[in-house]
Short mmCIF file of C-alpha atoms and ligand atoms in Angstrom, two decimals:
data_model
loop_
_atom_site.label_atom_id
_atom_site.label_comp_id
_atom_site.label_asym_id
_atom_site.label_seq_id
_atom_site.Cartn_x
_atom_site.Cartn_y
_atom_site.Cartn_z
CA MET E 1 0.00 0.00 0.00
CA LYS E 2 3.02 2.21 -0.22
CA THR E 3 2.68 5.16 -2.58
CA LYS E 4 5.42 4.06 -4.93
CA ARG E 5 3.93 0.68 -5.59
CA ALA E 6 2.38 0.60 -9.02
CA LEU E 7 -1.31 -0.04 -9.50
CA ILE E 8 -2.24 1.54 -6.23
CA VAL E 9 -5.78 2.70 -6.53
CA PHE E 10 -7.56 5.51 -4.80
CA GLY E 11 -9.45 3.03 -2.61
CA SER E 12 -6.29 1.86 -0.93
CA VAL E 13 -5.41 5.41 0.00
CA ILE E 14 -8.80 5.77 1.64
CA VAL E 15 -8.17 2.55 3.56
CA THR E 16 -4.78 3.77 4.61
CA LEU E 17 -6.16 7.03 5.85
CA LEU E 18 -8.99 5.27 7.66
CA ALA E 19 -6.46 3.00 9.29
CA GLY E 20 -4.69 6.12 10.45
CA CYS E 21 -1.35 5.11 9.03
CA GLY E 22 -1.51 6.74 5.64
CA ARG E 23 1.37 8.13 3.68
CA GLY E 24 0.69 11.82 3.43
CA ALA E 25 0.03 12.85 -0.16
CA LEU E 26 -0.11 10.37 -2.98
CA ASP E 27 2.87 11.11 -5.16
CA LEU E 28 2.09 9.80 -8.61
CA ALA E 29 5.58 10.35 -9.95
CA GLU E 30 6.95 8.30 -7.09
CA GLN E 31 4.27 5.71 -7.66
CA GLN E 32 5.49 5.10 -11.15
CA ASP E 33 9.01 4.47 -9.82
CA LYS E 34 8.12 0.94 -9.16
CA PRO E 35 7.48 -1.12 -12.25
CA GLU E 36 4.50 -3.41 -12.33
CA GLY E 37 5.37 -6.90 -11.10
CA SER E 38 8.24 -5.71 -8.91
CA PRO E 39 8.42 -7.51 -5.57
CA ILE E 40 6.71 -6.24 -2.45
CA VAL E 41 9.51 -5.23 -0.10
CA VAL E 42 8.97 -6.25 3.52
CA GLY E 43 11.32 -5.38 6.39
CA PHE E 44 10.94 -7.90 9.21
CA SER E 45 12.49 -7.39 12.62
CA GLN E 46 12.52 -10.74 14.42
CA VAL E 47 13.13 -10.55 18.15
CA GLY E 48 15.78 -13.28 18.20
CA ALA E 49 16.32 -17.02 18.03
CA GLU E 50 15.82 -17.91 21.69
CA SER E 51 13.59 -20.94 21.15
CA GLU E 52 12.57 -23.70 18.74
CA TRP E 53 9.29 -21.80 18.43
CA ARG E 54 11.12 -18.68 17.29
CA VAL E 55 13.09 -20.58 14.66
CA ALA E 56 9.82 -22.01 13.29
CA ASN E 57 8.31 -18.52 13.27
CA SER E 58 11.27 -17.10 11.28
CA GLU E 59 11.09 -20.01 8.88
CA SER E 60 7.36 -19.45 8.32
CA MET E 61 8.01 -15.80 7.47
CA LYS E 62 10.92 -16.61 5.16
CA SER E 63 9.16 -19.38 3.27
CA THR E 64 5.95 -17.37 2.82
CA LEU E 65 7.40 -13.97 1.97
CA SER E 66 9.72 -15.51 -0.59
CA GLU E 67 10.91 -14.35 -3.98
CA GLU E 68 8.76 -16.98 -5.71
CA ASN E 69 5.73 -15.55 -3.96
CA GLY E 70 6.54 -12.03 -5.14
CA TYR E 71 8.28 -10.61 -2.08
CA GLU E 72 11.66 -9.29 -1.13
CA LEU E 73 12.11 -9.97 2.58
CA ILE E 74 14.70 -8.02 4.54
CA PHE E 75 15.16 -10.09 7.68
CA ASP E 76 16.81 -8.72 10.81
CA ASP E 77 17.50 -10.74 13.97
CA ALA E 78 17.48 -8.36 16.96
CA ARG E 79 19.25 -10.84 19.25
CA ASN E 80 16.65 -10.26 21.93
CA GLU E 81 17.32 -6.52 22.30
CA GLN E 82 14.57 -3.96 21.87
CA GLU E 83 17.14 -1.30 20.88
CA ASN E 84 18.22 -3.49 17.97
CA GLN E 85 14.60 -3.80 16.88
CA ILE E 86 14.12 -0.03 16.94
CA ARG E 87 17.34 0.42 14.98
CA ALA E 88 16.24 -2.16 12.40
CA ILE E 89 12.83 -0.55 11.97
CA ARG E 90 14.51 2.84 11.47
CA THR E 91 16.72 1.31 8.80
CA PHE E 92 13.66 -0.18 7.07
CA ILE E 93 12.12 3.30 7.01
CA GLN E 94 15.32 4.71 5.46
CA GLN E 95 15.27 1.89 2.92
CA ASP E 96 11.71 2.90 2.08
CA VAL E 97 10.30 -0.61 2.29
CA ASP E 98 6.66 -1.24 1.40
CA TYR E 99 5.74 -2.86 4.73
CA ILE E 100 7.31 -3.22 8.15
CA VAL E 101 6.61 -6.33 10.20
CA PHE E 102 8.00 -6.93 13.67
CA SER E 103 7.71 -9.34 16.55
CA PRO E 104 8.22 -7.14 19.62
CA ARG E 105 10.39 -8.22 22.51
CA VAL E 106 8.16 -6.41 25.01
CA GLU E 107 4.85 -4.57 24.83
CA THR E 108 5.97 -1.03 25.65
CA GLY E 109 8.39 1.53 24.17
CA TRP E 110 7.28 1.59 20.53
CA THR E 111 5.40 4.87 20.14
CA SER E 112 8.21 7.04 18.70
CA ILE E 113 9.45 4.57 16.12
CA LEU E 114 5.89 3.81 15.01
CA GLN E 115 5.32 7.53 14.65
CA GLU E 116 8.39 7.64 12.37
CA ALA E 117 6.97 4.79 10.28
CA ARG E 118 3.64 6.55 10.06
CA ASP E 119 5.32 9.83 9.00
CA ALA E 120 7.02 7.87 6.25
CA GLY E 121 3.66 6.32 5.32
CA ILE E 122 4.77 2.74 5.79
CA PRO E 123 2.14 0.34 7.14
CA VAL E 124 3.27 -1.69 10.15
CA ILE E 125 2.10 -5.21 10.99
CA VAL E 126 2.88 -6.52 14.48
CA ILE E 127 3.15 -10.28 14.83
CA ASP E 128 3.46 -12.84 17.64
CA ARG E 129 3.41 -10.55 20.70
CA ASP E 130 1.25 -7.45 20.82
CA ILE E 131 2.26 -3.93 21.83
CA GLU E 132 0.81 -1.28 24.10
CA VAL E 133 0.50 2.17 22.54
CA GLU E 134 -2.02 4.88 23.30
CA ASP E 135 -2.80 5.41 19.64
CA ARG E 136 -3.77 2.01 18.31
CA SER E 137 -3.84 3.39 14.75
CA LEU E 138 -0.02 3.61 14.80
CA TYR E 139 -0.04 0.05 13.48
CA THR E 140 -2.23 -1.46 10.84
CA ALA E 141 -2.75 -4.95 12.20
CA TYR E 142 -1.74 -7.43 14.88
CA ILE E 143 -1.48 -11.15 14.19
CA GLY E 144 -0.54 -13.45 17.03
CA SER E 145 -1.58 -15.59 19.95
CA ASP E 146 -4.15 -15.03 22.64
CA PHE E 147 -1.64 -15.61 25.43
CA ARG E 148 -4.15 -15.06 28.21
CA LYS E 149 -6.37 -17.74 26.72
CA GLU E 150 -3.37 -20.09 26.48
CA GLY E 151 -2.70 -19.56 30.19
CA GLU E 152 -6.35 -20.08 31.05
CA THR E 153 -6.37 -23.37 29.13
CA ALA E 154 -3.34 -24.50 31.14
CA VAL E 155 -4.65 -23.62 34.59
CA ALA E 156 -8.15 -25.00 33.89
CA TRP E 157 -6.57 -28.33 32.89
CA LEU E 158 -4.43 -28.35 36.02
CA GLU E 159 -7.41 -27.54 38.24
CA ASN E 160 -9.29 -30.42 36.69
CA LEU E 161 -6.40 -32.86 37.13
CA LEU E 162 -5.84 -31.89 40.76
CA GLN E 163 -9.55 -32.15 41.45
CA LYS E 164 -9.61 -35.70 40.04
CA LYS E 165 -6.68 -36.52 42.29
CA GLY E 166 -8.52 -35.07 45.30
CA ARG E 167 -5.86 -32.37 45.71
CA THR E 168 -8.25 -29.57 46.59
CA GLU E 169 -7.12 -28.92 50.13
CA ASN E 170 -3.56 -30.07 50.68
CA PRO E 171 -1.00 -27.52 49.52
CA VAL E 172 -0.01 -27.69 45.84
CA ARG E 173 3.53 -26.37 45.67
CA ILE E 174 4.26 -24.62 42.38
CA VAL E 175 7.48 -23.40 40.79
CA HIS E 176 6.81 -20.70 38.21
CA ILE E 177 9.44 -20.08 35.52
CA GLN E 178 8.62 -16.94 33.57
CA GLY E 179 9.45 -15.87 30.04
CA THR E 180 10.87 -12.48 28.99
CA ILE E 181 9.33 -10.02 31.43
CA GLY E 182 7.07 -7.50 29.71
CA SER E 183 6.40 -9.65 26.64
CA SER E 184 2.75 -10.45 25.87
CA ALA E 185 3.54 -14.16 26.14
CA GLN E 186 4.80 -13.73 29.71
CA ILE E 187 2.09 -11.26 30.70
CA GLY E 188 -0.83 -13.42 29.51
CA ARG E 189 0.48 -16.74 30.81
CA THR E 190 1.48 -15.26 34.17
CA ALA E 191 -1.86 -13.47 34.59
CA ALA E 192 -3.79 -16.71 34.11
CA LEU E 193 -1.71 -18.44 36.79
CA GLU E 194 -2.16 -15.51 39.17
CA ASP E 195 -5.94 -15.67 38.72
CA ALA E 196 -5.89 -19.42 39.41
CA LEU E 197 -3.84 -18.84 42.58
CA GLU E 198 -6.58 -16.51 43.82
CA ARG E 199 -9.35 -19.05 43.29
CA ASN E 200 -7.35 -22.01 44.65
CA PRO E 201 -6.17 -21.06 48.13
CA ASN E 202 -4.23 -24.33 48.48
CA TRP E 203 -1.99 -23.46 45.48
CA GLN E 204 1.28 -21.91 46.64
CA ILE E 205 4.15 -20.42 44.68
CA VAL E 206 7.33 -21.95 46.09
CA LYS E 207 9.56 -19.92 43.76
CA GLN E 208 9.12 -17.63 40.79
CA GLU E 209 12.18 -17.19 38.58
CA LEU E 210 13.09 -15.81 35.16
CA GLY E 211 13.74 -18.37 32.45
CA ASP E 212 13.93 -15.90 29.53
CA PHE E 213 12.21 -18.49 27.30
CA THR E 214 15.46 -20.47 27.05
CA ARG E 215 16.39 -24.01 28.02
CA ALA E 216 19.76 -22.92 29.41
CA LYS E 217 18.37 -20.27 31.74
CA ALA E 218 15.57 -22.51 33.01
CA TYR E 219 18.08 -25.30 33.68
CA GLU E 220 20.18 -22.86 35.68
CA VAL E 221 17.34 -21.42 37.78
CA MET E 222 15.69 -24.80 38.37
CA GLY E 223 19.04 -26.21 39.50
CA ALA E 224 19.35 -23.38 42.03
CA ILE E 225 15.79 -23.90 43.30
CA LEU E 226 16.41 -27.63 43.79
CA LYS E 227 19.33 -26.85 46.08
CA GLU E 228 16.83 -25.13 48.39
CA THR E 229 13.88 -27.51 48.10
CA LYS E 230 12.70 -30.61 46.31
CA ASP E 231 9.22 -30.40 47.75
CA ILE E 232 7.59 -29.41 44.47
CA ASP E 233 4.29 -30.60 42.93
CA VAL E 234 4.03 -28.51 39.77
CA VAL E 235 6.44 -26.58 37.53
CA TYR E 236 4.65 -24.01 35.35
CA CYS E 237 7.03 -23.11 32.51
CA GLU E 238 6.15 -20.39 30.04
CA ASN E 239 7.53 -22.22 26.99
CA ASP E 240 8.95 -25.55 25.82
CA GLY E 241 12.59 -24.50 26.13
CA GLU E 242 12.07 -23.67 29.79
CA ALA E 243 10.19 -26.94 30.39
CA LEU E 244 13.02 -28.96 28.87
CA GLY E 245 15.66 -27.11 30.91
CA ALA E 246 13.64 -27.55 34.12
CA ILE E 247 13.14 -31.27 33.42
CA ASP E 248 16.88 -31.72 32.78
CA ALA E 249 17.63 -30.14 36.17
CA MET E 250 14.95 -32.13 38.02
CA GLU E 251 16.03 -35.45 36.55
CA GLU E 252 19.64 -34.72 37.42
CA ALA E 253 18.49 -34.05 40.99
CA GLY E 254 16.68 -37.40 41.07
CA LEU E 255 13.10 -36.14 40.63
CA SER E 256 10.69 -37.74 38.15
CA CYS E 257 8.37 -35.69 36.01
CA ASN E 258 4.96 -37.32 35.55
CA THR E 259 1.38 -37.14 36.78
CA GLU E 260 1.62 -40.31 38.90
CA GLY E 261 3.31 -38.98 41.99
CA GLY E 262 6.05 -37.07 40.18
CA VAL E 263 6.33 -33.38 39.37
CA ILE E 264 3.59 -32.16 37.00
CA VAL E 265 5.18 -30.00 34.28
CA ILE E 266 3.04 -27.51 32.34
CA SER E 267 4.41 -25.99 29.15
CA PHE E 268 3.49 -23.78 26.19
CA ASP E 269 4.39 -23.91 22.47
CA ALA E 270 3.82 -27.57 21.57
CA THR E 271 6.84 -27.82 19.30
CA LYS E 272 7.62 -31.33 18.06
CA LEU E 273 10.39 -31.58 20.65
CA GLY E 274 8.10 -30.40 23.45
CA LEU E 275 5.42 -32.83 22.35
CA SER E 276 7.87 -35.73 22.36
CA TYR E 277 8.32 -34.99 26.10
CA CYS E 278 4.54 -34.96 26.44
CA LEU E 279 4.36 -38.38 24.76
CA GLN E 280 6.84 -39.68 27.34
CA GLY E 281 4.68 -38.19 30.11
CA LYS E 282 7.40 -35.78 31.25
CA ILE E 283 5.38 -32.73 30.19
CA ALA E 284 1.83 -33.23 31.46
CA LEU E 285 0.20 -30.52 29.37
CA ASN E 286 1.55 -28.59 26.41
CA VAL E 287 -0.58 -25.66 25.22
CA GLU E 288 0.03 -24.77 21.61
CA CYS E 289 1.42 -21.39 20.58
CA ASN E 290 1.22 -21.34 16.79
CA PRO E 291 4.37 -19.89 15.14
CA LEU E 292 3.19 -20.39 11.55
CA GLN E 293 2.24 -16.78 11.07
CA GLY E 294 3.80 -16.08 7.65
CA PRO E 295 0.62 -16.96 5.70
CA TYR E 296 -1.45 -14.67 7.91
CA VAL E 297 0.96 -11.79 7.24
CA ALA E 298 0.88 -12.45 3.49
CA GLU E 299 -2.91 -12.43 3.53
CA ILE E 300 -2.99 -9.04 5.24
CA ILE E 301 -0.44 -7.60 2.82
CA GLN E 302 -2.44 -8.88 -0.14
CA GLN E 303 -5.63 -7.37 1.26
CA LEU E 304 -3.86 -4.03 1.68
CA GLU E 305 -2.46 -4.27 -1.84
CA ARG E 306 -6.01 -4.71 -3.13
CA GLY E 307 -7.12 -1.71 -1.10
CA GLU E 308 -9.31 -3.77 1.21
CA THR E 309 -9.85 -3.14 4.90
CA VAL E 310 -8.07 -5.56 7.21
CA GLU E 311 -8.99 -7.00 10.56
CA PRO E 312 -7.03 -5.01 13.18
CA VAL E 313 -6.55 -8.06 15.43
CA LYS E 314 -6.23 -11.65 14.29
CA HIS E 315 -5.55 -14.46 16.74
CA VAL E 316 -4.00 -17.57 15.23
CA GLU E 317 -5.62 -20.96 15.77
CA GLU E 318 -4.25 -22.97 18.68
CA THR E 319 -5.00 -26.13 20.64
CA ALA E 320 -3.52 -28.12 23.56
CA PHE E 321 -2.06 -31.61 24.08
CA ASP E 322 -1.91 -33.67 27.25
CA CYS E 323 0.10 -36.71 28.20
CA PHE E 324 -3.05 -38.85 28.48
CA THR E 325 -4.30 -38.42 24.92
CA ILE E 326 -1.28 -37.52 22.77
CA THR E 327 -0.12 -40.02 20.13
CA LYS E 328 2.99 -40.35 17.98
CA GLU E 329 0.86 -39.77 14.88
CA MET E 330 -0.36 -36.43 16.23
CA ILE E 331 3.24 -35.25 16.55
CA GLU E 332 4.35 -36.54 13.16
CA GLY E 333 1.59 -34.68 11.35
CA ARG E 334 2.60 -31.31 12.70
CA GLY E 335 4.34 -28.51 10.85
CA TYR E 336 6.88 -27.51 13.52
O1 LIG Q 1 6.03 -14.99 21.95
C1 LIG Q 1 5.97 -16.36 21.79
C2 LIG Q 1 6.91 -17.02 22.74
O2 LIG Q 1 8.23 -16.58 22.50
C3 LIG Q 1 6.98 -18.53 22.64
O3 LIG Q 1 6.22 -19.19 23.58
C4 LIG Q 1 8.41 -18.77 22.99
O4 LIG Q 1 8.86 -20.05 22.73
C5 LIG Q 1 9.06 -17.67 22.27
O5 LIG Q 1 10.37 -17.52 22.51
#
């Protein structure tokens, strides 16, 4: 929907203006710069490569926004630093890309750079995690997960399991390993656990530590916790990497992870690796977080190219897997 893209019709300008992210005046001379059939240039700032999930998300973007599909993708890995993301987005603006897409590290701190993108008239699509800005029209669309719902699925399943086991009064001792603080994924999953703690007075947080969504960090913090106590019923990990790291540490310390008297491990993502742990019973519940967001982004871009209005918020489809019902076939048929 950028002004220089050929074949832009008046309707798309109206849409842009309605969306509040329009390029100022339509410069016809500039528009003709870009020959018909030239690729759509997309600058994508990926937060990093901290998890299997993230790698699958990058791959989905790269394979969808490919040359064969009519795109030129400029991919930047921010190595988990918000400053790097802001720098990359500024570079995309200087490069005058057609669209900017980014997966934000945290929810806050984006207003100024989005204002710069808007001044340059470049539509911005936020993926994976959402952002918090006063003026919602600073970005055209958000595509990602409903992290709060993911957390609610996890705690409802745990409540049900503990109820079946008659664990409604004795203390349930929980270790909580959090993801990157301030990211939507952490905020939503943590909020659901906090709500469940309020309605289940016998649930207790033994320790809450930062796992940064990585296996290495979770292994480290879980190892330290186990030096203080092994009296743990549940470990609530905010992604598969953390679950795997925590399981490594618990097994090394002689604890078993299972629902039959062992430690109950809850995880999010449902990557193939995470699900293989679920199949073994080591992860009791794995709530899916769908990284295959490239096709959703392409659909939005195509709608904008045609001058159509786009849905401002699109949550990707997600499900959950537990150790009682998962099968090998379910894992094999999955895309990541
Ligand atoms: O924002 C999505 C989360 O970030 C995924 O759960 C996690 O694996 C990733 O690093």
